[in-house]
CSV table of C-alpha atoms in Angstrom, one decimal:
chain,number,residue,atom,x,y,z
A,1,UNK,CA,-6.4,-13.0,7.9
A,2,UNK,CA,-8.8,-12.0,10.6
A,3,UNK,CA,-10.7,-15.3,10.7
A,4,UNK,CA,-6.8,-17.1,11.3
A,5,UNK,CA,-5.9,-14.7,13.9
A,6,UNK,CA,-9.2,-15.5,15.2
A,7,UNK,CA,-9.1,-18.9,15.5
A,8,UNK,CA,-5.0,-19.3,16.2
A,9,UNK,CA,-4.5,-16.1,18.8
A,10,UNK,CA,-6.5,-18.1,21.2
A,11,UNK,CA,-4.5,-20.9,20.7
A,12,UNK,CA,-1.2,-19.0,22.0
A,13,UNK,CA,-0.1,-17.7,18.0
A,14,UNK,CA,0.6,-14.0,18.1
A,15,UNK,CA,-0.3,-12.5,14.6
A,16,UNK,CA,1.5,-8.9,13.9
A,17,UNK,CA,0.7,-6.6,10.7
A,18,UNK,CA,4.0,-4.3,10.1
A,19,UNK,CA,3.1,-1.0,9.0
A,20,UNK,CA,5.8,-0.3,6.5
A,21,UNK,CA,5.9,2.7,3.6
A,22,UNK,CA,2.6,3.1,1.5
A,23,UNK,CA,2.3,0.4,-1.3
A,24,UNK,CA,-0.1,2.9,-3.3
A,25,UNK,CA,0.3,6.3,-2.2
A,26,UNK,CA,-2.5,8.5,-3.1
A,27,UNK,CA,-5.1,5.8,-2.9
A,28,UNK,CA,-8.2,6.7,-1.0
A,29,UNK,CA,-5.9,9.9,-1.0
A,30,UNK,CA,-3.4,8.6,1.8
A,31,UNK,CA,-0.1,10.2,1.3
A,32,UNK,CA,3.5,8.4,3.1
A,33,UNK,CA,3.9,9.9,6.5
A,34,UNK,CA,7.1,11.7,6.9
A,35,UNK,CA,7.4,11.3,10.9
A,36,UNK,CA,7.0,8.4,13.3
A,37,UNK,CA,4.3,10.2,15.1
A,38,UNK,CA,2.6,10.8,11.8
A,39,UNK,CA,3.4,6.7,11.2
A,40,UNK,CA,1.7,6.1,14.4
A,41,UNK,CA,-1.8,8.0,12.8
A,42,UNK,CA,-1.6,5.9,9.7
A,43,UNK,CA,-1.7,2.6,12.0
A,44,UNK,CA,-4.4,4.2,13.8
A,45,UNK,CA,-6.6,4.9,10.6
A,46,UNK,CA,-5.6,1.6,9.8
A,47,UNK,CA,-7.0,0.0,12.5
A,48,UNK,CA,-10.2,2.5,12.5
A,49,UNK,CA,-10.5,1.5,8.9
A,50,UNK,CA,-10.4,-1.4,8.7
A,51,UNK,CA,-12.4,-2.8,11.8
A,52,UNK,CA,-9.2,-5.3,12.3
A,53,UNK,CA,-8.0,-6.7,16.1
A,54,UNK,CA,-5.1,-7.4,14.8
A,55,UNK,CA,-2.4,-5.5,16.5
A,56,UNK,CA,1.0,-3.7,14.7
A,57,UNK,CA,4.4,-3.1,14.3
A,58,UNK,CA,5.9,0.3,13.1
A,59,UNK,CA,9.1,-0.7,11.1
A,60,UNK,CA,11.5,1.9,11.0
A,61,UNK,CA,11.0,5.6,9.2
A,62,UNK,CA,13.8,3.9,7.1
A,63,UNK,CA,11.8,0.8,6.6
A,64,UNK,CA,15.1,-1.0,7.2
A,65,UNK,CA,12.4,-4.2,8.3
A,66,UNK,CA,11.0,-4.1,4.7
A,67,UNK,CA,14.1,-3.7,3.2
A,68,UNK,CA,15.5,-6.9,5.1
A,69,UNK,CA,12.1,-8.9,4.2
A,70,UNK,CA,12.8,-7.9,0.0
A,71,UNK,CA,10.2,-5.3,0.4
A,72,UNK,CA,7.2,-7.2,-0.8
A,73,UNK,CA,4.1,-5.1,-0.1
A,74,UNK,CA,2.3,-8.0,1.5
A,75,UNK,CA,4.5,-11.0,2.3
A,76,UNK,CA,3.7,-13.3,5.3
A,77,UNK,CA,6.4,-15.3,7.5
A,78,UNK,CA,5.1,-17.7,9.8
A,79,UNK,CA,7.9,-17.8,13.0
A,80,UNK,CA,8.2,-20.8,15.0
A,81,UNK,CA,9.3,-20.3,19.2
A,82,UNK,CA,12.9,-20.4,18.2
A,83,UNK,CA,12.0,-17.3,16.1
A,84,UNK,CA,13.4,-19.3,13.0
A,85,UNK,CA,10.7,-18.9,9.4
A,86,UNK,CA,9.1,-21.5,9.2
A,87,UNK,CA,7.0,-20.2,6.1
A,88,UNK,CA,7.0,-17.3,4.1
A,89,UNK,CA,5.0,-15.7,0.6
A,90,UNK,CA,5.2,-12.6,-1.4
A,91,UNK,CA,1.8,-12.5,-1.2
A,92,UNK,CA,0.1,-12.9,2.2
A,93,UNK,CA,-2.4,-16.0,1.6
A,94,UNK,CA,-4.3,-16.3,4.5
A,95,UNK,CA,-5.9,-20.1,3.9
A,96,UNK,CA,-2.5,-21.3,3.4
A,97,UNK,CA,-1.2,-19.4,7.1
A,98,UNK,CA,-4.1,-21.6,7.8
A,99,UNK,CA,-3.1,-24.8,6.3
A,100,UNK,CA,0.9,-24.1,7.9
A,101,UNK,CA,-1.1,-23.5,11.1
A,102,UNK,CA,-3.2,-26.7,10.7
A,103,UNK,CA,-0.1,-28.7,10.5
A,104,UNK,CA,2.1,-26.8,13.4
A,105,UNK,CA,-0.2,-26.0,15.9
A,106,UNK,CA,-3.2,-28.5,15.2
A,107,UNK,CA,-6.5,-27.8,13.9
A,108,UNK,CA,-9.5,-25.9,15.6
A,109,UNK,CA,-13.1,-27.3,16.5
A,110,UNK,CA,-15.1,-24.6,14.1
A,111,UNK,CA,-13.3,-22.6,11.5
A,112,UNK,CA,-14.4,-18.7,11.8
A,113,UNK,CA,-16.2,-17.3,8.6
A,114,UNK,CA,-16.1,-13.5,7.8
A,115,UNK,CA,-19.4,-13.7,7.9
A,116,UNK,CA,-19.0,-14.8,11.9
A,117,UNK,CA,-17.3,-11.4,11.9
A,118,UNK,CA,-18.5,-8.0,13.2
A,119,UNK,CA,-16.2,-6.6,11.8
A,120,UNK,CA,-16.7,-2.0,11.7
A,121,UNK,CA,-14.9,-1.1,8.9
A,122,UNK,CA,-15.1,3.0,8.0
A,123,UNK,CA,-14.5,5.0,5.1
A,124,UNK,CA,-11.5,7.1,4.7
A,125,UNK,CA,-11.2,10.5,5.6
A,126,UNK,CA,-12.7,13.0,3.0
A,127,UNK,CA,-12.4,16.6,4.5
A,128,UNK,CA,-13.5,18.5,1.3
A,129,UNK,CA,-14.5,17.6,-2.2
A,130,UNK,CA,-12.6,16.0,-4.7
A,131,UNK,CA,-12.7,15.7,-8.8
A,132,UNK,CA,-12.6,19.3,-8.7
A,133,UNK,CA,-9.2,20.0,-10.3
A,134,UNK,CA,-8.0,18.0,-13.7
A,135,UNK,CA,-5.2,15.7,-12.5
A,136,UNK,CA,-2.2,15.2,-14.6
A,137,UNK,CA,-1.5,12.1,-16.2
A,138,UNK,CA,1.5,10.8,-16.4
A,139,UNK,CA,2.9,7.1,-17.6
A,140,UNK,CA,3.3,4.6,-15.8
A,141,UNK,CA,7.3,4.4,-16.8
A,142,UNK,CA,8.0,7.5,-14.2
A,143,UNK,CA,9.7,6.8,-10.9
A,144,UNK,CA,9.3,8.0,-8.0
A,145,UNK,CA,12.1,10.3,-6.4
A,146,UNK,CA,13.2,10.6,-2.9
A,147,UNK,CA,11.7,13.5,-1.6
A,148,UNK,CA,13.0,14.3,1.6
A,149,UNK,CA,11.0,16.9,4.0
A,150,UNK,CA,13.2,19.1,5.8
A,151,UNK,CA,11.8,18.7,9.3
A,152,UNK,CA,14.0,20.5,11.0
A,153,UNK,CA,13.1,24.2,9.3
A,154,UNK,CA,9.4,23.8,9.8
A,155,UNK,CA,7.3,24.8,12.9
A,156,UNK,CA,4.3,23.0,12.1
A,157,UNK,CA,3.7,19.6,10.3
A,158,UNK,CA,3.8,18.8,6.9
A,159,UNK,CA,0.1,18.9,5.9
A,160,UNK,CA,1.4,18.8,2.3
A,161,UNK,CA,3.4,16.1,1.0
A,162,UNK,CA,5.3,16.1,-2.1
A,163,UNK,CA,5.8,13.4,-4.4
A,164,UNK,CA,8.0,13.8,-7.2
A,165,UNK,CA,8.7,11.4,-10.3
A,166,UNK,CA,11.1,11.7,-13.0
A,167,UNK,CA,10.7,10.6,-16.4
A,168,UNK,CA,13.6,7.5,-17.3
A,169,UNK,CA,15.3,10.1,-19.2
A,170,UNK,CA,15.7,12.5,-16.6
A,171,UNK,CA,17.2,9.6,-14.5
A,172,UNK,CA,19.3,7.9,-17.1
A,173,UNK,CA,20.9,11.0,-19.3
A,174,UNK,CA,20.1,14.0,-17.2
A,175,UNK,CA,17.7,15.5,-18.8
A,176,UNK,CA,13.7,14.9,-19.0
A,177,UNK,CA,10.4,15.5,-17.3
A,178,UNK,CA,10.0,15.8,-13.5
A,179,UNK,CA,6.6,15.8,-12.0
A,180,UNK,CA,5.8,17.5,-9.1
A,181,UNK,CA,2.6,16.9,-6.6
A,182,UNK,CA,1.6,17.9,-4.0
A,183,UNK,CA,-0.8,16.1,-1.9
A,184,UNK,CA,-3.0,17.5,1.5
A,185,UNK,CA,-2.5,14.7,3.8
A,186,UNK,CA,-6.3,13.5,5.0
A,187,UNK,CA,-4.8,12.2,8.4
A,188,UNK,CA,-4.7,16.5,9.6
A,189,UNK,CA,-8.1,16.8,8.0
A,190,UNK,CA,-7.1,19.9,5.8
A,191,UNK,CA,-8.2,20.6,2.8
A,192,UNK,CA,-7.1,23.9,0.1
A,193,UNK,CA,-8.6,27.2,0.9
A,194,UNK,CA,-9.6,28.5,-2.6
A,195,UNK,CA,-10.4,31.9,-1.1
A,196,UNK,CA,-6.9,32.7,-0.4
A,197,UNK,CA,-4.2,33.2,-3.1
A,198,UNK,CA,-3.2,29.8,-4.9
A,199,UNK,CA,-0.5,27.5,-3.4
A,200,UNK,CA,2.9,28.1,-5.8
A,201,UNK,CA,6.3,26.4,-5.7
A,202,UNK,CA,10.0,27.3,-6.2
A,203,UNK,CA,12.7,25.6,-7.1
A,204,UNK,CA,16.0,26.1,-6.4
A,205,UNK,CA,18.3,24.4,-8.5
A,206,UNK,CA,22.0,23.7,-8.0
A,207,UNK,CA,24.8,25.2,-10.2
A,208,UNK,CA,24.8,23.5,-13.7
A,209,UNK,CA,21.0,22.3,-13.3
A,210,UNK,CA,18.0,24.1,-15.2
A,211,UNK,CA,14.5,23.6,-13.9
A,212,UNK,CA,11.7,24.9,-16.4
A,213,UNK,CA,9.4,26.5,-14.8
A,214,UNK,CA,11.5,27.1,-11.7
A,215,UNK,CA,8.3,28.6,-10.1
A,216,UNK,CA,4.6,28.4,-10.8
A,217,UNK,CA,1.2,28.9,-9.5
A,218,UNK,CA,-1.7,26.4,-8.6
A,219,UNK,CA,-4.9,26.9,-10.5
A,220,UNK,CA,-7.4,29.7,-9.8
A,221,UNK,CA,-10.2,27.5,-8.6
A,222,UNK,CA,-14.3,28.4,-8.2
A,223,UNK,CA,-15.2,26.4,-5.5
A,224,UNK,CA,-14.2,27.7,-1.8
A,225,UNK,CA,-12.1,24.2,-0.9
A,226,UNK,CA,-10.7,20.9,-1.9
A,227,UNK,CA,-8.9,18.3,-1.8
A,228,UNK,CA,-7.2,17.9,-5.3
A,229,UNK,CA,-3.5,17.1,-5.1
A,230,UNK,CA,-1.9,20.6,-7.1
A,231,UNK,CA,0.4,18.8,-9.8
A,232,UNK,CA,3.2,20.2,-11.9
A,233,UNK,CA,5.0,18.7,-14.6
A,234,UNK,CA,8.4,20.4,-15.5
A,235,UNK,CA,11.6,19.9,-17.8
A,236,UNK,CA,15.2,19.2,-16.0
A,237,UNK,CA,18.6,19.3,-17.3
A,238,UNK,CA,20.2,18.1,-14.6
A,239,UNK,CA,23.5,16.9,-16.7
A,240,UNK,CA,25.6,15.0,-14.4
A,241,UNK,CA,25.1,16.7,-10.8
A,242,UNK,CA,24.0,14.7,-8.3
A,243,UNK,CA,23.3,17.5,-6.0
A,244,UNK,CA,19.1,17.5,-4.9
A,245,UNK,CA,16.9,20.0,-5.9
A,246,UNK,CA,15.8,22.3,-3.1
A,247,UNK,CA,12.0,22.6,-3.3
A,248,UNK,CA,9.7,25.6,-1.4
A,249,UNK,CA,6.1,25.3,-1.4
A,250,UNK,CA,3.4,27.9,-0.2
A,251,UNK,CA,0.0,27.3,0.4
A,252,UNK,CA,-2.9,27.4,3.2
A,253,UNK,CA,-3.2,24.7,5.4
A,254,UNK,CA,-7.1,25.0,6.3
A,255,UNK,CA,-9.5,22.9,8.2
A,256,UNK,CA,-13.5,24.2,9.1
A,257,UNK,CA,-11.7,25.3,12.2
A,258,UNK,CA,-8.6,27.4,11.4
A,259,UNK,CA,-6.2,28.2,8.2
A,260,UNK,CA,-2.5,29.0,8.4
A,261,UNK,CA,-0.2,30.0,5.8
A,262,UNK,CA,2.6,27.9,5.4
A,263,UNK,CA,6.3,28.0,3.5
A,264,UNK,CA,8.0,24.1,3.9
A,265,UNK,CA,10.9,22.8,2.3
A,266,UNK,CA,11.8,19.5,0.7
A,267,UNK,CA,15.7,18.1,-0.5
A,268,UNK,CA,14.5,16.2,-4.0
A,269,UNK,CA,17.2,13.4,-5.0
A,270,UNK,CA,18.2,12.3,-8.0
A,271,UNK,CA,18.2,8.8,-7.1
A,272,UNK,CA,14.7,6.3,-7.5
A,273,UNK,CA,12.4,5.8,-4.5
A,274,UNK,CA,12.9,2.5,-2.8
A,275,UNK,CA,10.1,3.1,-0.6
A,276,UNK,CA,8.0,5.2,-2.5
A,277,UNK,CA,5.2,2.7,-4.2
A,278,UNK,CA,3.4,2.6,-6.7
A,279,UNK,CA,1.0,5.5,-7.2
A,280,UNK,CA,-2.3,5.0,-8.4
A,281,UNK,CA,-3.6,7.7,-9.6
A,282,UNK,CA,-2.9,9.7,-12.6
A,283,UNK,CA,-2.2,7.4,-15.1
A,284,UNK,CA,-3.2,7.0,-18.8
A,285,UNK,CA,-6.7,5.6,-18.8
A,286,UNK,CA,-7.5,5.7,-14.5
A,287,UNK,CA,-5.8,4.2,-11.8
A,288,UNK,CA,-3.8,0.7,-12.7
A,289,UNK,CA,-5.0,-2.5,-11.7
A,290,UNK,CA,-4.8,-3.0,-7.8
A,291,UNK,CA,-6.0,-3.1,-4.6
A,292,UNK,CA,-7.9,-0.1,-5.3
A,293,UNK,CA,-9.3,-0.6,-8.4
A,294,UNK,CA,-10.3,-4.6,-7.7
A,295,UNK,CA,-13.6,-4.9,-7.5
A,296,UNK,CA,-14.4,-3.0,-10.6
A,297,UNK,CA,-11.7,-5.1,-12.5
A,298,UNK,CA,-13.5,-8.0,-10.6
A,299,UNK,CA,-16.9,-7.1,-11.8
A,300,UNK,CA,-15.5,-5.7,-15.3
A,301,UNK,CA,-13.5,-9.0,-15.9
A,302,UNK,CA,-16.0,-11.3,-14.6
A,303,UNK,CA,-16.4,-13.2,-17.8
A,304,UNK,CA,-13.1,-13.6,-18.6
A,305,UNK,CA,-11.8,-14.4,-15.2
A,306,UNK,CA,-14.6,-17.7,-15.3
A,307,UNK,CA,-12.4,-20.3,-17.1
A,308,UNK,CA,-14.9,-23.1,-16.8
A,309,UNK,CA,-17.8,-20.8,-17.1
A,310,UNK,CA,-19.9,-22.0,-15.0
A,311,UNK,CA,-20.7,-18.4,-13.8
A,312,UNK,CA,-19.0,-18.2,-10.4
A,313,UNK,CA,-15.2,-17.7,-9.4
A,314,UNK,CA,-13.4,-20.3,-7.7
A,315,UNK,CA,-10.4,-18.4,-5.6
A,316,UNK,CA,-8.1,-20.2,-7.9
A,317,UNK,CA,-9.5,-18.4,-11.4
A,318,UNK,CA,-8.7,-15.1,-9.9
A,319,UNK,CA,-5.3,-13.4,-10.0
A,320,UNK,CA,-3.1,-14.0,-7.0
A,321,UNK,CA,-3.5,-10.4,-5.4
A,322,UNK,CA,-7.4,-10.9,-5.8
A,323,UNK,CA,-6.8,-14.1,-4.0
A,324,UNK,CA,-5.8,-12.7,-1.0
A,325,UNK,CA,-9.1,-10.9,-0.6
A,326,UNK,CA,-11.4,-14.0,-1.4
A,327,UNK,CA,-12.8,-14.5,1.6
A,328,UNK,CA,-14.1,-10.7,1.6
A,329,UNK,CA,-15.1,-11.1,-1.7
A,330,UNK,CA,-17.1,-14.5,-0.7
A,331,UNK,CA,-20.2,-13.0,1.4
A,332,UNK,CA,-22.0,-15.7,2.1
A,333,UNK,CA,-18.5,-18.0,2.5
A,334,UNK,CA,-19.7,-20.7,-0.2
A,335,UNK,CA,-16.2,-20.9,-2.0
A,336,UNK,CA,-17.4,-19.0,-4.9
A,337,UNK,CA,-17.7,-15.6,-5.7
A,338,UNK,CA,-20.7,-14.8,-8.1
A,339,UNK,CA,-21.9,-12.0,-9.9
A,340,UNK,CA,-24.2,-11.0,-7.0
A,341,UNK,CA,-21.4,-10.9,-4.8
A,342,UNK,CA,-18.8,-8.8,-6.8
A,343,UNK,CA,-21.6,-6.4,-7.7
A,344,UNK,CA,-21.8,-6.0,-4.1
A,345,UNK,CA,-18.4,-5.5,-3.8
A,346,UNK,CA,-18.6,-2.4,-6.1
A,347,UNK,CA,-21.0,-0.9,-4.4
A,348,UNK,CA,-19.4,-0.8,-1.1
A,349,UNK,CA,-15.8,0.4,-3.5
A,350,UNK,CA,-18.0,3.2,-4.7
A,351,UNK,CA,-19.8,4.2,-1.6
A,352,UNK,CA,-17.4,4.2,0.9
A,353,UNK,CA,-14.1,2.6,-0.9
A,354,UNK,CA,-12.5,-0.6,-1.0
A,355,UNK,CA,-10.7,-2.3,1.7
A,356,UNK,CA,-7.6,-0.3,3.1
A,357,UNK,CA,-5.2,-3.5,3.0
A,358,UNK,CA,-4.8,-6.7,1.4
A,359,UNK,CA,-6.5,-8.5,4.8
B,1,UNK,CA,4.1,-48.2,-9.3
B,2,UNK,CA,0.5,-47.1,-9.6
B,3,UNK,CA,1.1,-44.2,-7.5
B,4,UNK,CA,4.2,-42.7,-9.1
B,5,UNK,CA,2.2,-43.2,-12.4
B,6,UNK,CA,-1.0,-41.2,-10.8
B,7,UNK,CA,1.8,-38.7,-9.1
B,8,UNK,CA,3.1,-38.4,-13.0
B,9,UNK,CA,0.1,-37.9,-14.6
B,10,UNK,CA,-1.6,-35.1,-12.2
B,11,UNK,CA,2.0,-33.4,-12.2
B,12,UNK,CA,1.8,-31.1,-15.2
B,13,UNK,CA,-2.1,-30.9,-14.7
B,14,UNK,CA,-1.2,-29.2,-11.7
B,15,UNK,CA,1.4,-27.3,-13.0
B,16,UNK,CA,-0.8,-25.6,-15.6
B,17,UNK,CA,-3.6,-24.6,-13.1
B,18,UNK,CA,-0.8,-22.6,-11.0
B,19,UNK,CA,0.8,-21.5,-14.3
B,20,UNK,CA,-2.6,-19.8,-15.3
B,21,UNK,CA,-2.6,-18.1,-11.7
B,22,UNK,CA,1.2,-16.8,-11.2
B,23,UNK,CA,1.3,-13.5,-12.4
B,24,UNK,CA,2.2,-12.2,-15.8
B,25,UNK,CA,5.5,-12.1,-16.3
B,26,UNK,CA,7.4,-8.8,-16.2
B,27,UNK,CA,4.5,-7.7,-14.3
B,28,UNK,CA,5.1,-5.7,-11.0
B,29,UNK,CA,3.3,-8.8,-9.1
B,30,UNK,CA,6.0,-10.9,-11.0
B,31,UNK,CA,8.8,-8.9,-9.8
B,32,UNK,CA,7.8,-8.3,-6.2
B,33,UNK,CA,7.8,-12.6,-6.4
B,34,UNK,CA,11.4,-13.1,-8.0
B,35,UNK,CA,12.4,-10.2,-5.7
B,36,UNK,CA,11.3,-11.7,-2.3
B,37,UNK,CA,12.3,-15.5,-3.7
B,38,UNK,CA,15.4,-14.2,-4.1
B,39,UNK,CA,16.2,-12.0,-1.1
B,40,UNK,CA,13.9,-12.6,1.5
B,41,UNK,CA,15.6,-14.6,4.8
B,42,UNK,CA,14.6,-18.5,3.6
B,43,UNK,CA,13.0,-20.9,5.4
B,44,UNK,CA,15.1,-22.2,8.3
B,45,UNK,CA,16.7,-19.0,8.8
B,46,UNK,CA,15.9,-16.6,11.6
B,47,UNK,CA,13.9,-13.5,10.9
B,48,UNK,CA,15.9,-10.7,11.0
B,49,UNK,CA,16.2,-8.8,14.6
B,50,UNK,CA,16.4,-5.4,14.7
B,51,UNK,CA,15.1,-2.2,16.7
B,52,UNK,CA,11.5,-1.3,15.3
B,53,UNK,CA,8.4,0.2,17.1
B,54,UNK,CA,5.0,-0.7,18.4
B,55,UNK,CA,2.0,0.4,17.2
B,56,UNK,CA,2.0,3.3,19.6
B,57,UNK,CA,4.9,4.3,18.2
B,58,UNK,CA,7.7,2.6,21.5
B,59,UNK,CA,10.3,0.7,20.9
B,60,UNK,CA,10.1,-3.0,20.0
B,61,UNK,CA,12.7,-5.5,19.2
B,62,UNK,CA,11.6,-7.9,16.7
B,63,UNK,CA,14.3,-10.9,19.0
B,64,UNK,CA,11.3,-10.4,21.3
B,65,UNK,CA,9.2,-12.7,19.2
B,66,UNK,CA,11.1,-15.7,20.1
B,67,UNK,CA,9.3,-17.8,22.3
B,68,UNK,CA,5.9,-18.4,20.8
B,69,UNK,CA,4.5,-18.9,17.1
B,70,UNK,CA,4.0,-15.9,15.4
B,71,UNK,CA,2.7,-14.7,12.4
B,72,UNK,CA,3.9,-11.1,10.4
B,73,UNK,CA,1.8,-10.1,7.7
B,74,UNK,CA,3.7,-6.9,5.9
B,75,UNK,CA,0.7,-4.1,5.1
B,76,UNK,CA,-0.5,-0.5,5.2
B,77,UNK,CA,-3.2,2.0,4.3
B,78,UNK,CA,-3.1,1.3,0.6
């Protein structure tokens, strides 16, 4: 996308990412803001990640933009001056924005490359270490609940986010599994302070709902910090109320600098997630296929992936959301991506992890 | 004539390479497609204008982007 914007923003197009809610919450260990201001740091990270000129636009806490666009994670509408769609995809594809340009605006004398690009991409935020705690699995049939911070009790910001999922059971008859997590948030740079007593929740359930255990402790752990999300996994009867769950959680929120100890509240509904992703993390057998996981599934699926075997990948043998990221994938910008190249693009997912968005 | 008959011909040939490149279906990718087919604003229709924000976190009204092409790309952190 950053080669179109490129060569089109000079030619009077105005190109726009919209920051909407987190596609994959908990990759790279990025958890969904809760506040605009907190919104605003994710775009920042984003554009600090990502090396991209490409300027934003914050939908609404309520994502009521994504919502009105069918809440694909990466569509793409091209706008003409009378602000009518001209085109749109599910998936962004930036060579056909470029064909659609091509035709609508007129072609350009020299087509930028990535590799024309300086492009300063960083590595996300990693304030302590992680792998240190066991994480939960869970399947990848659990949905995410609405978890709903109560803003207006706390003091100080929520450097903990909770993400809770509930079992199809739970949902459908009332009674099941509900997972708990909760996740530092890497934007405040905090990490657990393992000196200090472990984090613990509580909840408090409506009349006519049983939580089991209603309370619990984080694990005792050896090393001083981390960065492990603290997961819980409980059983519900929640019958036929409809009334949320109230859910306290206690912990230290640490940095090198200073620790506080913190009590904050969230209002957990009964009612699936529109916004709340895909999580990444956690499941049977490692992280699902995704923008995270690509270039290993690249490198891992090589083989199969080469239809005509002739030991490259043309962008059409590769799965649409791997198409997207071709031209990344395509160092030296030859229309193929061979075995060199996705090796490459494992190293730089291991060392300093994959790109932040489907550019 | 010839051309229809070419047009004819490449038709399914074509068909099948995209086939082996849409995603699976029942897939998340696959619903996220039938989803925005079916409820994103078409073609021909204007994009939808409501009160958002900038990056900086001011307000923005998306009927400002009348008046010049303009591309929106939907994204985030992960």
């Amino acid at each position: 996308m950053e080669t179109v914007y490129r060569d089109y923003a000079k030619k009077g197009v105005r190109f726009y990412y919209l920051y909407k809610a987190l596609a994959h919450p908990d990759l790279h260990g990025y958890v969904g803001p809760v506040t605009l201001a907190e919104r605003v740091l994710h775009i920042k990270e984003a554009r600090r990640t990502l090396g991209s000129e490409i300027p934003w636009l914050c939908d609404t806490m309520a994502n009521e933009l994504k919502h009105l666009l069918a809440d694909a994670p990466n569509s793409e509408f091209l706008l003409n001056p009378e602000g009518k769609i001209v085109a749109r995809r599910a998936w962004s594809d930036p060579e056909a924005l470029r064909k659609d340009l091509e035709e609508h605006i007129g072609s350009v004398d020299r087509i930028t490359r990535i590799s024309d690009l300086n492009m300063k991409t960083a590595a996300p935020p990693k304030p302590a270490p992680t792998g240190v705690v066991p994480r939960l699995a869970l399947p990848e049939r659990f949905r995410g609940l609405r978890a709903e911070p109560q803003l207006s009790k706390a003091e100080k910001p929520f450097y903990v986010k909770l993400r809770a999922e509930a079992d199809p059971a739970l949902l459908r008859e009332g009674k099941g599994k509900l997972y708990l997590g909760f996740y530092l948030d890497p934007i405040y740079g905090v990490h657990w302070n393992n000196e200090a007593a472990p984090v613990s929740f509580e909840v408090f359930a409506p009349e006519g709902v049983t939580v089991t255990p209603a309370k619990a402790r984080g694990p005792k752990v050896e090393q001083p910090a981390d960065a492990d999300p603290r997961e819980f996994m409980l059983d519900a009867d929640r019958g036929t109320s409809t009334v949320p769950l109230r859910v306290a959680f206690r912990y230290y929120a640490c940095t090198d600098e200073w620790c506080i100890p913190l009590t904050q509240e969230y209002l957990v509904h009964w009612d699936a997630d529109r916004d709340g992703g895909i999580r990444q993390s956690g499941r049977p057998g490692g992280a699902a296929p995704g923008a995270g996981q690509g270039p290993i599934r690249l490198l891992n699926e090589f083989d199969s992936f080469d239809r005509n075997k002739d030991g490259k990948l043309a962008k059409e043998e590769l799965p649409p959301p791997m198409q997207q990221r071709f031209p990344m994938m395509d160092a030296n910008s030859d229309g193929f991506v061979d075995r060199k190249e996705a090796e490459a693009m494992v190293e730089r997912f291991r060392n300093q992890g994959p790109p932040r968005k489907k550019l | 004539m010839r051309l229809g008959l070419l047009l004819m011909t490449l038709a399914p040939l074509a068909t099948a390479q995209r086939m082996d490149v849409l995603p699976q279906p029942g897939s998340a990718g696959d619903v996220v497609v039938k989803q925005f087919e079916a409820a994103a604003p078409a073609v021909g229709a204007a994009f939808p204008a409501l009160p958002i924000h900038d990056e900086a976190g001011k307000p923005f009204h998306t009927s400002s982007l009348k008046g010049r092409w303009t591309v929106v790309v939907s994204g985030c952190l992960t």
